[in-house]
mmCIF file with all atom_site columns, C-alpha atoms in Angstrom:
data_model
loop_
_atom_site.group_PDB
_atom_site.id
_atom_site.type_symbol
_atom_site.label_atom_id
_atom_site.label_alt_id
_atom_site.label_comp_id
_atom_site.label_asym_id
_atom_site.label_entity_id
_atom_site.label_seq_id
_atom_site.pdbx_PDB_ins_code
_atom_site.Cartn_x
_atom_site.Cartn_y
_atom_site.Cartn_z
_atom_site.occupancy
_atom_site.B_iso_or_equiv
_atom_site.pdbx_formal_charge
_atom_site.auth_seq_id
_atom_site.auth_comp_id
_atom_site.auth_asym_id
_atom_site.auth_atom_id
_atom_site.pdbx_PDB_model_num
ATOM 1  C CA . UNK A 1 1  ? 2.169   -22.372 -7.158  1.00 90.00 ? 1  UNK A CA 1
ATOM 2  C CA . UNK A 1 2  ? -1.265  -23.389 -6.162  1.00 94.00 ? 2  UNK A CA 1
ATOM 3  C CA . UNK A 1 3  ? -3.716  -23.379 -8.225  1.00 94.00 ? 3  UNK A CA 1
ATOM 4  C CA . UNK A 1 4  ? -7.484  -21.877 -7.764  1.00 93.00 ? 4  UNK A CA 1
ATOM 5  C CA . UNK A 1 5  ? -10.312 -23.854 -9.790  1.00 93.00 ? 5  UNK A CA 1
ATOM 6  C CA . UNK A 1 6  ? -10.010 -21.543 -12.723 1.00 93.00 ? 6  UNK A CA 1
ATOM 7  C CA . UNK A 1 7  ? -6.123  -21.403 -13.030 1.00 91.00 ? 7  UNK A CA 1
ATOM 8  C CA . UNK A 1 8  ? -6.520  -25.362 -12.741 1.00 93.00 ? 8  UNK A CA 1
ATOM 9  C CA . UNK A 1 9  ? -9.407  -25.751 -15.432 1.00 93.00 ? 9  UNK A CA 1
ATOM 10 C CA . UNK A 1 10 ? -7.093  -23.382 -17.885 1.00 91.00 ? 10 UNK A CA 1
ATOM 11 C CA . UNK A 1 11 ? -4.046  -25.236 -16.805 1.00 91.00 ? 11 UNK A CA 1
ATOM 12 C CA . UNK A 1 12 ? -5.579  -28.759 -17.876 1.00 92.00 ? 12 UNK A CA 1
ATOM 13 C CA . UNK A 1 13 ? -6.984  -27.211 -20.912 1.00 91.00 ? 13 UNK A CA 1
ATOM 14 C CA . UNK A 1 14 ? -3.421  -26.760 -22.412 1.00 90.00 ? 14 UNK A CA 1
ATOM 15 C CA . UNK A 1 15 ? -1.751  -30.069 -20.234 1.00 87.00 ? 15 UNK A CA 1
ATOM 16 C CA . UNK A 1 16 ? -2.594  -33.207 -20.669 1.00 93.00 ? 16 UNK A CA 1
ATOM 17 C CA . UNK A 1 17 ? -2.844  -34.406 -17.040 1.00 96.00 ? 17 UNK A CA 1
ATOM 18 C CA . UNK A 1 18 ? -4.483  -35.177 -13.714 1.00 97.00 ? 18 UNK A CA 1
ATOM 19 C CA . UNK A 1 19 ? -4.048  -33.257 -10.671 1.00 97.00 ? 19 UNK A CA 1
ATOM 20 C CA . UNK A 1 20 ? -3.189  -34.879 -7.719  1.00 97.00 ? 20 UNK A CA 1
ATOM 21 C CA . UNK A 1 21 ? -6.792  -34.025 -4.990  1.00 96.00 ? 21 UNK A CA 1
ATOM 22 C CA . UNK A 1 22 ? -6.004  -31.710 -2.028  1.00 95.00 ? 22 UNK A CA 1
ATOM 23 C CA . UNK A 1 23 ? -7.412  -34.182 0.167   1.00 97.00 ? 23 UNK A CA 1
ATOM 24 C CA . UNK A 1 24 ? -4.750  -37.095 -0.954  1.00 97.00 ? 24 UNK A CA 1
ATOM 25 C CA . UNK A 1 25 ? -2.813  -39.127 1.243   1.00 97.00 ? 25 UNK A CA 1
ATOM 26 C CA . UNK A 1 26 ? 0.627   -38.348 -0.822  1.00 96.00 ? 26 UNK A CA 1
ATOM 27 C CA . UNK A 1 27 ? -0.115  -34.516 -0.455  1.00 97.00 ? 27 UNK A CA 1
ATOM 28 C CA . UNK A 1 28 ? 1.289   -34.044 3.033   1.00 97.00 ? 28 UNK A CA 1
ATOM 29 C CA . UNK A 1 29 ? 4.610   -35.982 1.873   1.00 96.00 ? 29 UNK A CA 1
ATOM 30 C CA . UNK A 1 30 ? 4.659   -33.999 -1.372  1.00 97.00 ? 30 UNK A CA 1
ATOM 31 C CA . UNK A 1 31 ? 4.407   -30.322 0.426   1.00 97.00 ? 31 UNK A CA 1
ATOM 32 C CA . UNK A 1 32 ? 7.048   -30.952 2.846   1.00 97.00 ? 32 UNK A CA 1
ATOM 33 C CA . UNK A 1 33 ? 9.353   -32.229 -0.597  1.00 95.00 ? 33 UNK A CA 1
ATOM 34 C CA . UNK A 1 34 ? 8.057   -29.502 -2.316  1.00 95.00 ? 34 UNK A CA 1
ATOM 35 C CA . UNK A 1 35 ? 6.376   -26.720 -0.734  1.00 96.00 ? 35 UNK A CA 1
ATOM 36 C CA . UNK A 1 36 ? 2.478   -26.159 -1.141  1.00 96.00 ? 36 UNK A CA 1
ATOM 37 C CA . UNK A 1 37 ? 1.717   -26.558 -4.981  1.00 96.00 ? 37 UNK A CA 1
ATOM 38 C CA . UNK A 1 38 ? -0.943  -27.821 -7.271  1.00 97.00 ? 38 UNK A CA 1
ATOM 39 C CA . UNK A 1 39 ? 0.631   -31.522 -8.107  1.00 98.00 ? 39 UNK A CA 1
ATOM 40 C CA . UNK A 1 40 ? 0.322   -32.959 -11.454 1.00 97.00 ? 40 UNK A CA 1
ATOM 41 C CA . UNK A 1 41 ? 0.351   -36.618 -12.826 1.00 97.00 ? 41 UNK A CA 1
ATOM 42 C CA . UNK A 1 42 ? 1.140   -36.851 -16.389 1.00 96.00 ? 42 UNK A CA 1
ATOM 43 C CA . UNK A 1 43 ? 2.453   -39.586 -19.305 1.00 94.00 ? 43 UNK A CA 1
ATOM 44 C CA . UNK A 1 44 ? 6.076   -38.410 -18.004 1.00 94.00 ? 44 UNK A CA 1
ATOM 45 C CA . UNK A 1 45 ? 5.630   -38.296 -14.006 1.00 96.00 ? 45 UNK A CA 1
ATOM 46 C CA . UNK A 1 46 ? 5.079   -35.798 -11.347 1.00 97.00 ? 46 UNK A CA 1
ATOM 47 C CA . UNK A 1 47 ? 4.827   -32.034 -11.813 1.00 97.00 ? 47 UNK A CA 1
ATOM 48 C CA . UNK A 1 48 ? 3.513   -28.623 -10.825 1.00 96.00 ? 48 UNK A CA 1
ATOM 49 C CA . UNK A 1 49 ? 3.160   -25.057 -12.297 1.00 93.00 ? 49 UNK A CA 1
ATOM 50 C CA . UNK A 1 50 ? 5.213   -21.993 -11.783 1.00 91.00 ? 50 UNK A CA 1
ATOM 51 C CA . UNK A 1 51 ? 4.644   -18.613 -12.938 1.00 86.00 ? 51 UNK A CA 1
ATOM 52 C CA . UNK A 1 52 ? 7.016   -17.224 -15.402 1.00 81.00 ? 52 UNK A CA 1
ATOM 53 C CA . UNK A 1 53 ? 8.683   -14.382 -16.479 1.00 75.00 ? 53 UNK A CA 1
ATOM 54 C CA . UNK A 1 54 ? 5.619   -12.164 -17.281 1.00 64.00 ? 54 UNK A CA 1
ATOM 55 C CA . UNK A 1 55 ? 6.161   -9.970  -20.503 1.00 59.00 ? 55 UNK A CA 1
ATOM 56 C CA . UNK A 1 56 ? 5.832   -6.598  -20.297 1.00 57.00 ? 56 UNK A CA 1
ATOM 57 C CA . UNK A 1 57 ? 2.213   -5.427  -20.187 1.00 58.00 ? 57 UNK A CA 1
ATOM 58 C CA . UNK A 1 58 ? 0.788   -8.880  -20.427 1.00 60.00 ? 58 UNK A CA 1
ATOM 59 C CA . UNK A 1 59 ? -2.772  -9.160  -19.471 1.00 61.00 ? 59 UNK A CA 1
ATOM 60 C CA . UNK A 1 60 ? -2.533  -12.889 -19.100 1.00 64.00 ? 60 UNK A CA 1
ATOM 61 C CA . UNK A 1 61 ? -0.208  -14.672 -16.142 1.00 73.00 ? 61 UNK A CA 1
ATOM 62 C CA . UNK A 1 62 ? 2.043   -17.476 -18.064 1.00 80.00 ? 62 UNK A CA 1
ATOM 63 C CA . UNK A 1 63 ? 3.403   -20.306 -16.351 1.00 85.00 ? 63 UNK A CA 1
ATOM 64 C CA . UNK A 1 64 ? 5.649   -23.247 -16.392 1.00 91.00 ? 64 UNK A CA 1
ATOM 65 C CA . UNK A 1 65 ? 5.354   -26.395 -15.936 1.00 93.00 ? 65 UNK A CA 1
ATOM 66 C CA . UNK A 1 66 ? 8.265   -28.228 -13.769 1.00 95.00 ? 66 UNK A CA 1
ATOM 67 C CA . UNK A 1 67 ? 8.489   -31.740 -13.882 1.00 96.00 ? 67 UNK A CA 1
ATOM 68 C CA . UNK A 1 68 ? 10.172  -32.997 -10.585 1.00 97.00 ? 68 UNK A CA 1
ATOM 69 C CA . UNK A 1 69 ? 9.835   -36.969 -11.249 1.00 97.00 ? 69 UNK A CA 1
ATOM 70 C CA . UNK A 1 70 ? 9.286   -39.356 -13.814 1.00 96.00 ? 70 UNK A CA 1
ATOM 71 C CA . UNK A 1 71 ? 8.123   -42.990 -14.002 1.00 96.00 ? 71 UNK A CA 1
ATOM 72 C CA . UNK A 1 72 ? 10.852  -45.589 -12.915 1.00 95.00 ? 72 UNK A CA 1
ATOM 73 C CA . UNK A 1 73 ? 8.740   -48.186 -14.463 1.00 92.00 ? 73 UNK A CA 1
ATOM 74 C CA . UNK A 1 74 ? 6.360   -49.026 -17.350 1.00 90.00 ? 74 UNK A CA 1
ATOM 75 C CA . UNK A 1 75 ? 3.112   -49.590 -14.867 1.00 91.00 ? 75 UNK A CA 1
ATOM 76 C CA . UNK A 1 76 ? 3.971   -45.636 -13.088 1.00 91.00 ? 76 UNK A CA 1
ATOM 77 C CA . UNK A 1 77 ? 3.505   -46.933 -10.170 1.00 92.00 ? 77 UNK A CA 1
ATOM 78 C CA . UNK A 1 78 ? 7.012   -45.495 -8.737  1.00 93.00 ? 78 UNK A CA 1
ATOM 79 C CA . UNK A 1 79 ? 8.603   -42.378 -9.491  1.00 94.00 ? 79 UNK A CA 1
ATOM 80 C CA . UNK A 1 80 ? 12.277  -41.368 -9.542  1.00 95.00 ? 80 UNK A CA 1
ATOM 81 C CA . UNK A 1 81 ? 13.427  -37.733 -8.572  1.00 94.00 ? 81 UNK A CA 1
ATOM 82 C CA . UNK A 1 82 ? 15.598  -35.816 -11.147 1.00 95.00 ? 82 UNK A CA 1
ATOM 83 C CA . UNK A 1 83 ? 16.117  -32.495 -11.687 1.00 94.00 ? 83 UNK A CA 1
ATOM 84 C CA . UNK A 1 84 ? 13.625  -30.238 -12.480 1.00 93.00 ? 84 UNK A CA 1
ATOM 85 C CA . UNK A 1 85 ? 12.722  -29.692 -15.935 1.00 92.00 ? 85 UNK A CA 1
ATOM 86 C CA . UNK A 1 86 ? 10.375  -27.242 -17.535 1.00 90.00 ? 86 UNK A CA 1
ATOM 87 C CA . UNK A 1 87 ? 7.847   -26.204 -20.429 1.00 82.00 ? 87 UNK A CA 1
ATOM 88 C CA . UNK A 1 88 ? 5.905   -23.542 -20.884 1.00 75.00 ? 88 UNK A CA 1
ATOM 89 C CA . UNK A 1 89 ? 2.292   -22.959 -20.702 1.00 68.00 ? 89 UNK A CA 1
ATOM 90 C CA . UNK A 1 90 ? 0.955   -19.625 -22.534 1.00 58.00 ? 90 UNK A CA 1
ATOM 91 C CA . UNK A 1 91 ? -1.663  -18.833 -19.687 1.00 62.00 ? 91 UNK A CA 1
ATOM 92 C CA . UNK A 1 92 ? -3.247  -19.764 -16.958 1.00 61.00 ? 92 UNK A CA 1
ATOM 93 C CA . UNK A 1 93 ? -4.840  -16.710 -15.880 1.00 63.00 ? 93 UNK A CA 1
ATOM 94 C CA . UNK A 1 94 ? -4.460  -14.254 -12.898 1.00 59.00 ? 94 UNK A CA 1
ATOM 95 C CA . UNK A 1 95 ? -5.360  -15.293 -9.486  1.00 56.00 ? 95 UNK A CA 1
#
């Protein structure tokens, strides 16, 4: 899921992270892995948000988050591909 700048400010607002620029050498790589996403560093690795399951007359849009990597090292300066894993987010807003 990509993100626009409001989805992303709400997004950070309930996970602690960074996201990855648009205009970041890795990006490219990451896309063709992944498909075109919003990319997130966090304590645990590399993720990115996916919409979930909406309830029934829900005015907000939830989302996951799906962590594809973690750190292979105590610096995270490498990351090791597993698979994906996921929490929840209660909203990140419509697009």
């Amino acid at each position: 899921m990509k993100l626009n700048s409001a989805q992303l400010e709400r997004t950070l607002g309930q996970f602690e992270a960074q996201a990855i620029p648009d205009d970041h050498p890795v990006i490219p790589q990451l896309n063709d892995l992944f498909g075109e996403h919003t990319f997130f560093l966090d304590r645990n690795g590399l993720n990115i948000v996916e919409p979930a399951e909406a309830a029934a007359g829900a005015a907000a849009q939830s989302a996951k988050v799906v962590n594809l990597a973690n750190w292979s090292d105590d610096d995270s300066t490498g990351l090791e591909l597993h698979e994906p894993e996921t929490n929840c987010l209660p909203d990140v807003g419509s697009n």
